[in-house]
CSV table of C-alpha atoms in Angstrom, one decimal:
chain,number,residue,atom,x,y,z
A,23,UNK,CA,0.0,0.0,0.0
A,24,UNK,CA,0.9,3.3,-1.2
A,25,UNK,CA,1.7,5.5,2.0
A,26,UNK,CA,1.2,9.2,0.4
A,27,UNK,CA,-0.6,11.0,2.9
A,28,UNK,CA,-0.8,11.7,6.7
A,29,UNK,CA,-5.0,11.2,7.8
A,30,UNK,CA,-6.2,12.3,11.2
A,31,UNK,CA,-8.5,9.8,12.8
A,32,UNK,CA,-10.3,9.3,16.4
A,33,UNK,CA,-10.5,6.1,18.1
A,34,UNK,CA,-14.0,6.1,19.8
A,35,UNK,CA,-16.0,2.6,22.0
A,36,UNK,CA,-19.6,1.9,23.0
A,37,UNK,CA,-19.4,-0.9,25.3
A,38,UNK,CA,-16.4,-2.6,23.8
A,39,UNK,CA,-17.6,-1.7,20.2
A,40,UNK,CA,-15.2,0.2,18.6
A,41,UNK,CA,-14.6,2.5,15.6
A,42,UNK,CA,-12.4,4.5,13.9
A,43,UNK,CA,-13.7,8.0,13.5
A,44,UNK,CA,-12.9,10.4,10.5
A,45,UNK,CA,-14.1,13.6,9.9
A,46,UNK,CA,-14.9,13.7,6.2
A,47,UNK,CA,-17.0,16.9,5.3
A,48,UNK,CA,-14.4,17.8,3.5
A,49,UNK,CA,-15.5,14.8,1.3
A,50,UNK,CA,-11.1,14.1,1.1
A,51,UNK,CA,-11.8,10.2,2.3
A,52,UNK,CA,-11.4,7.9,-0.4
A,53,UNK,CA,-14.8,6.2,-0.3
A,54,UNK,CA,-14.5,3.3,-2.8
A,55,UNK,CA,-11.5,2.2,-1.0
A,56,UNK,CA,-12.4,-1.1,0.3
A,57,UNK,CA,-8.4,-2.5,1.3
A,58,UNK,CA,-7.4,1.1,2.8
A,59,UNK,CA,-10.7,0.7,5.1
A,60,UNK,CA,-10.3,-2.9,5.7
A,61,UNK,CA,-6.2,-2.4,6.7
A,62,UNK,CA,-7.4,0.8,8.9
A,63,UNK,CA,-9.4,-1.7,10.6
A,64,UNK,CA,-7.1,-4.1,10.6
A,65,UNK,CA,-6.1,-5.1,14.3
A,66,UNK,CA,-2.1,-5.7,13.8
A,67,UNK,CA,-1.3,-3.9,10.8
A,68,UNK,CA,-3.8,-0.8,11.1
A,69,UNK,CA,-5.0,1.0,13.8
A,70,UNK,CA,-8.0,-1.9,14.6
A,71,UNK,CA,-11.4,-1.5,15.3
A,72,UNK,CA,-14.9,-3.5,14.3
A,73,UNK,CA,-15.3,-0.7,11.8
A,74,UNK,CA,-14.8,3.0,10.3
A,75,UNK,CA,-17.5,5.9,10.2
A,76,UNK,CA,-17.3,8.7,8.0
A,77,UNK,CA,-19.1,11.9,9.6
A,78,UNK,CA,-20.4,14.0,6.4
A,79,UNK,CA,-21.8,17.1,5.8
A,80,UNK,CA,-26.0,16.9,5.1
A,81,UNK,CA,-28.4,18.9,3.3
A,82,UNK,CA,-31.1,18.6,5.5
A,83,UNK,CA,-29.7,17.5,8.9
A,84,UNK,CA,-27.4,18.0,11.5
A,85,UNK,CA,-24.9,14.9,9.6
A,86,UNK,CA,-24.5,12.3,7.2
A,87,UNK,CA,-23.1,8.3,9.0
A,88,UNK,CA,-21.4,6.5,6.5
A,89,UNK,CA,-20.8,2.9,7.9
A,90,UNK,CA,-18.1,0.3,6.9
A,91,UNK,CA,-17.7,-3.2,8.5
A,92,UNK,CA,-14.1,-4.2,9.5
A,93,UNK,CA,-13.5,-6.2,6.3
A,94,UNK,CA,-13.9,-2.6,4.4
A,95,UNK,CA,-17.7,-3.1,2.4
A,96,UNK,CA,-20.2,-0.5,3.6
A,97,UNK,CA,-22.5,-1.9,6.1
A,98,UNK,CA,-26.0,-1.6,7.2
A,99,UNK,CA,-26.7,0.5,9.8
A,100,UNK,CA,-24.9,0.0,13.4
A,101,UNK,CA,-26.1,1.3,16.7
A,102,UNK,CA,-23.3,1.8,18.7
A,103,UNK,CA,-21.5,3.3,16.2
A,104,UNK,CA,-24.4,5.5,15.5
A,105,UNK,CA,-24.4,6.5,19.1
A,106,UNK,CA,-20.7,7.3,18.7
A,107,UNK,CA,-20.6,8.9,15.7
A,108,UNK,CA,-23.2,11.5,18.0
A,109,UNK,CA,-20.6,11.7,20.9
A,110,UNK,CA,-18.1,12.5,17.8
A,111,UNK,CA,-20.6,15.4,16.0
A,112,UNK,CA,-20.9,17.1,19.8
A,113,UNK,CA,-16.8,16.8,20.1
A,114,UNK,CA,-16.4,18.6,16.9
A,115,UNK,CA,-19.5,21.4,17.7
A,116,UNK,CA,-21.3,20.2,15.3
A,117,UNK,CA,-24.2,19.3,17.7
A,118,UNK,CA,-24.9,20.4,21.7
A,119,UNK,CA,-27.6,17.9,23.2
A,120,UNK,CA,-29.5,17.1,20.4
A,121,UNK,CA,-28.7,15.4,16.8
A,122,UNK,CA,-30.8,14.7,13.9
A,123,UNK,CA,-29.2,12.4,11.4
A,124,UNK,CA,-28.9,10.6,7.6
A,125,UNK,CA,-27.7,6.8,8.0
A,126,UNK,CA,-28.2,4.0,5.6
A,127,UNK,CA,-31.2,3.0,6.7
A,128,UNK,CA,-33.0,6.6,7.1
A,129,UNK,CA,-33.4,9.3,9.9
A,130,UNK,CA,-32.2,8.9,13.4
A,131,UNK,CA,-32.7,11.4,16.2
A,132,UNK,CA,-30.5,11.3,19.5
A,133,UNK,CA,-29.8,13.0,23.0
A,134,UNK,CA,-26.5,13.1,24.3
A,135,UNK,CA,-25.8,14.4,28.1
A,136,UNK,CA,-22.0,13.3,29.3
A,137,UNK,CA,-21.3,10.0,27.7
A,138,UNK,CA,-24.5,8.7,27.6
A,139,UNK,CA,-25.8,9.0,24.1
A,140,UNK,CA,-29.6,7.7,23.6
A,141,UNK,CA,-30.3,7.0,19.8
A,142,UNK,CA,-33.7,6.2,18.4
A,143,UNK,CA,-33.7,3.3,16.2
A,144,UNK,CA,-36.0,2.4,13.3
A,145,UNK,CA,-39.5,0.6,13.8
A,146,UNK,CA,-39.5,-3.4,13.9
A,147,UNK,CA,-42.8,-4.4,12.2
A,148,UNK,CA,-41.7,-7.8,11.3
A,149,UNK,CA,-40.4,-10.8,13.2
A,150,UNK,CA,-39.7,-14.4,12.1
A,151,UNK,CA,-40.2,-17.1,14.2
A,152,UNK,CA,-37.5,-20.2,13.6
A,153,UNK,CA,-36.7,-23.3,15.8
A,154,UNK,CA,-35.8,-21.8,18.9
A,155,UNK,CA,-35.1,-18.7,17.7
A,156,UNK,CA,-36.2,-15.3,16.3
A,157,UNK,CA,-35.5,-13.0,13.4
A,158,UNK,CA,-35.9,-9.3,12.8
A,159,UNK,CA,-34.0,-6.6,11.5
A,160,UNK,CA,-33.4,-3.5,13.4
A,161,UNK,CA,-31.7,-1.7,10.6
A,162,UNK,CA,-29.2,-4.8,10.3
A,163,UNK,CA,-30.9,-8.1,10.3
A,164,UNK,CA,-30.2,-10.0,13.3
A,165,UNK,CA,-30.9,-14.0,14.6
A,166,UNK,CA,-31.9,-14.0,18.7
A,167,UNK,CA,-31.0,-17.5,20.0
A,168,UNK,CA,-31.6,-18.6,23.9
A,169,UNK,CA,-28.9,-20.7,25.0
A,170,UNK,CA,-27.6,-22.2,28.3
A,171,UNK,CA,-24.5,-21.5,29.8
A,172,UNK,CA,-23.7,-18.5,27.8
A,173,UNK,CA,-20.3,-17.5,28.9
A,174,UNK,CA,-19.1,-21.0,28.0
A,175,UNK,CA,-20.7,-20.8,24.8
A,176,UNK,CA,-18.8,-21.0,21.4
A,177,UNK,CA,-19.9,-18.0,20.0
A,178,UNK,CA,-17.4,-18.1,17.3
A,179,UNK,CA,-17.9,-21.6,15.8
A,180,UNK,CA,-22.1,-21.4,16.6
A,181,UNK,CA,-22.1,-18.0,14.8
A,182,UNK,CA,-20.6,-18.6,12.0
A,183,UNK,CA,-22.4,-22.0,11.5
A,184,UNK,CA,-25.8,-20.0,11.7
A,185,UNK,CA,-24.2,-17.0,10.0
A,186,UNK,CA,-23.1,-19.2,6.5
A,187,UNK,CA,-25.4,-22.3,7.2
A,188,UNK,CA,-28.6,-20.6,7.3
A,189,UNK,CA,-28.6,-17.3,6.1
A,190,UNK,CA,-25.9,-17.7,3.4
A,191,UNK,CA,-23.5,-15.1,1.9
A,192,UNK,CA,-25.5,-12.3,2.9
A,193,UNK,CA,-25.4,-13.6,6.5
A,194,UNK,CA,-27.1,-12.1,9.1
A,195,UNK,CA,-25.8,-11.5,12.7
A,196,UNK,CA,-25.8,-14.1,15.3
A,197,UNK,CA,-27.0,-13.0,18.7
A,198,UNK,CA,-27.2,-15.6,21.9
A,199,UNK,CA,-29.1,-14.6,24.7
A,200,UNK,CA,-29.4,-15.8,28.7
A,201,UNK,CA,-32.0,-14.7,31.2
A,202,UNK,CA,-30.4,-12.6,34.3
A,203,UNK,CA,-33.2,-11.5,36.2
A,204,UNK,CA,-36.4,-9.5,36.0
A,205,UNK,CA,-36.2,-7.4,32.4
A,206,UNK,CA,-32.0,-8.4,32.1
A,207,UNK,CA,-31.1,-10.4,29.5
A,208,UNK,CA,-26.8,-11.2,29.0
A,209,UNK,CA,-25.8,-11.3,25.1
A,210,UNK,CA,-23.2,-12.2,22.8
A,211,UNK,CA,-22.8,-11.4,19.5
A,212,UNK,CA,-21.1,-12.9,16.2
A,213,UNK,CA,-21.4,-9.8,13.6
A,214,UNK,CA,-21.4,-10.3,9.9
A,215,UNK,CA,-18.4,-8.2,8.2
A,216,UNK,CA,-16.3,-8.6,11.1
A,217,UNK,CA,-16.8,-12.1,11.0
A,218,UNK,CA,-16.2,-13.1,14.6
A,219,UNK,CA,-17.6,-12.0,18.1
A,220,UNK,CA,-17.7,-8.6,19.1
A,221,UNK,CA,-18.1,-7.1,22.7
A,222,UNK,CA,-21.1,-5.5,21.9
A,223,UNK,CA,-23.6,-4.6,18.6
A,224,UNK,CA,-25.7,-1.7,19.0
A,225,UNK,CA,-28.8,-3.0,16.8
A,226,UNK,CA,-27.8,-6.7,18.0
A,227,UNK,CA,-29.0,-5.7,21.8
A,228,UNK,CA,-32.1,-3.8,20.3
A,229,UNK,CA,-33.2,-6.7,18.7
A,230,UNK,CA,-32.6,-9.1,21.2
A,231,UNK,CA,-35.0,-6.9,23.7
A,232,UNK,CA,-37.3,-6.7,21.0
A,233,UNK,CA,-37.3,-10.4,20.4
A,234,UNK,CA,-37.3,-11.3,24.5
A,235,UNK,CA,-40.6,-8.8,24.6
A,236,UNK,CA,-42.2,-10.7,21.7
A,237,UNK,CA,-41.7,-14.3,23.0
A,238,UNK,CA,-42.5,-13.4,26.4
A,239,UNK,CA,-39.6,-13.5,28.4
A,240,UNK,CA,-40.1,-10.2,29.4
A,241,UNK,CA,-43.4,-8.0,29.8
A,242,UNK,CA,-42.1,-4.4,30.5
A,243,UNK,CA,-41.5,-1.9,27.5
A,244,UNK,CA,-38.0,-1.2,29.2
A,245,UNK,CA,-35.0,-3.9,29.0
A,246,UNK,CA,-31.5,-4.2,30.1
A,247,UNK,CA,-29.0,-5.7,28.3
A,248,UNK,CA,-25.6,-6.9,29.3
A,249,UNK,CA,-23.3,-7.1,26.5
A,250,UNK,CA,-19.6,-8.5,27.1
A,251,UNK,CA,-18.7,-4.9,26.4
A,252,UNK,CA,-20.9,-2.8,29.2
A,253,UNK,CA,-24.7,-2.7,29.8
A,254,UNK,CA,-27.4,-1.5,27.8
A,255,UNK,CA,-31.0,-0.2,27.6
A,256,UNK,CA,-33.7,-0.4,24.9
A,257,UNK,CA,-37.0,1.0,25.4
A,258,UNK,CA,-40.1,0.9,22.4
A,259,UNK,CA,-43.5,1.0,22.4
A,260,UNK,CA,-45.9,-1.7,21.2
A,261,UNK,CA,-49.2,-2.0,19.8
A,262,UNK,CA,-50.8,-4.3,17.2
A,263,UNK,CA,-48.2,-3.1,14.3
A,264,UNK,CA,-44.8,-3.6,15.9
A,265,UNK,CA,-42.8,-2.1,17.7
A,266,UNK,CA,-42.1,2.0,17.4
A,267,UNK,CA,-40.3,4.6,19.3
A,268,UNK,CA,-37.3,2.2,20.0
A,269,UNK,CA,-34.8,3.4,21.5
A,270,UNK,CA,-30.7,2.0,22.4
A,271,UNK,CA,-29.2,4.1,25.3
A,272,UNK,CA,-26.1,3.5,26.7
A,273,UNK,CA,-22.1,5.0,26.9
A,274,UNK,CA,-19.7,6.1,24.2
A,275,UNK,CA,-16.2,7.3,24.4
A,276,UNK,CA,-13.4,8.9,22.6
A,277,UNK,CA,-10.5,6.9,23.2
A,278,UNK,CA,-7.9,8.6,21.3
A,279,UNK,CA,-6.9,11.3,18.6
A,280,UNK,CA,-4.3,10.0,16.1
A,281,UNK,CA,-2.5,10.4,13.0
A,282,UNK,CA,-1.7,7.3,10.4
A,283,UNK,CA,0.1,7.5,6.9
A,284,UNK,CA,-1.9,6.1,4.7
């Protein structure tokens, strides 16, 4: 790889989920350039993270999110990083407490007061019932599995077989999910595009609440999620369509500022 030019990045986390943060309303990030994403993400040989966000300049709202998975291809929409990429907009002044923003999958709307950033989410109006399991998208489409024993559990090797085995090579993420209490559910993730388990997936706990509040395991409106990462909390309404007014609240941080030839 060609190393021609010095970019300035931020490293930011939500629960363990990390990203690499560029500034790009200058519209100066080569977009279409899947290996230079994909080697930024890169854990040995870049600066590592389970994927790079591109903050834009919009036409109508506050930003524009442009998401990429770790293996470089743009994604579909990810919650954490959506909440970080808010933590980053109020870092850089574009924002003060409230954002209003483009993503891949439409308009999101967020609060942000110290590190706790609460992002709305889009509407789930359908959900799939499989063999012990449940399937919805929540702007990424996600399988919620229960499971015994879940900090034992092979995430890796179960997730992938579910990932490939059943929903092909578009995938889907893998999430597996254990009773804690009342309204507390613990979760582990295998995520598509980074192709192994992350510490935490934004949309992954939002449908796993989702998906706990339509089977029954839980009857409030208001869930708490423990991802390996941190904890969680999604909160929706619910009514004959689906579920609306979801929202994923929880803590994002910069990490570092930094500077990489590239």
């Amino acid at each position: 790889m060609e190393m021609n030019r010095v970019l300035t990045f931020y490293k930011y986390q939500g629960t363990g989920n990390d990203f690499v943060m560029i500034d790009n309303r200058d519209n100066s990030f080569p977009k279409d350039d899947i290996k230079l994403v994909a080697w930024l993400c890169d854990r040995r040989f870049g600066i590592g993270a389970d994927g790079l966000i591109l903050l834009e300049e919009d036409a109508t709202m506050d930003f524009n999110m442009v998401y990429y998975n770790a293996d470089g291809k743009e994604g579909s929409m990810c919650g954490n990083g959506g909440r970080c990429l808010v933590a980053f907009a109020k870092f850089l002044g574009v924002i003060s407490i409230e954002a209003k923003f483009n993503a891949v999958d439409g308009v999101h709307s967020a609060t942000i007061k110290g590190d706790i950033v609460e992002l709305q989410m889009g509407d789930v109006t359908e959900i799939s019932e499989k063999p012990n399991a449940y399937f919805l998208n929540t702007g990424s489409p996600h399988h919620v599995q229960l499971v015994k024993g879940l900090q034992d559990f092979d995430v890796f090797k179960e997730g992938s077989k579910l990932r490939y085995g059943v929903y092909g090579q578009k995938g889907s993420n893998i999430n597996f999910v254990e009773p804690l209490g009342e309204g507390t559910f613990a979760v582990r993730t295998y995520e598509r595009g980074v192709e192994d388990e992350t510490l935490s997936c934004g949309t992954g706990v939002t449908a796993v609440a989702i998906a706990m509040h339509k089977s029954g395991k839980v009857s409030s409106d208001v869930v708490n999620i423990e991802a390996q990462g941190g904890k969680l909390q999604v909160r929706f309404s619910v009514d004959a369509k689906g579920y609306s007014n979801v929202h994923l609240k929880g803590p994002a941080t910069q990490v570092f500022k930094g500077e990489i030839k590239c």
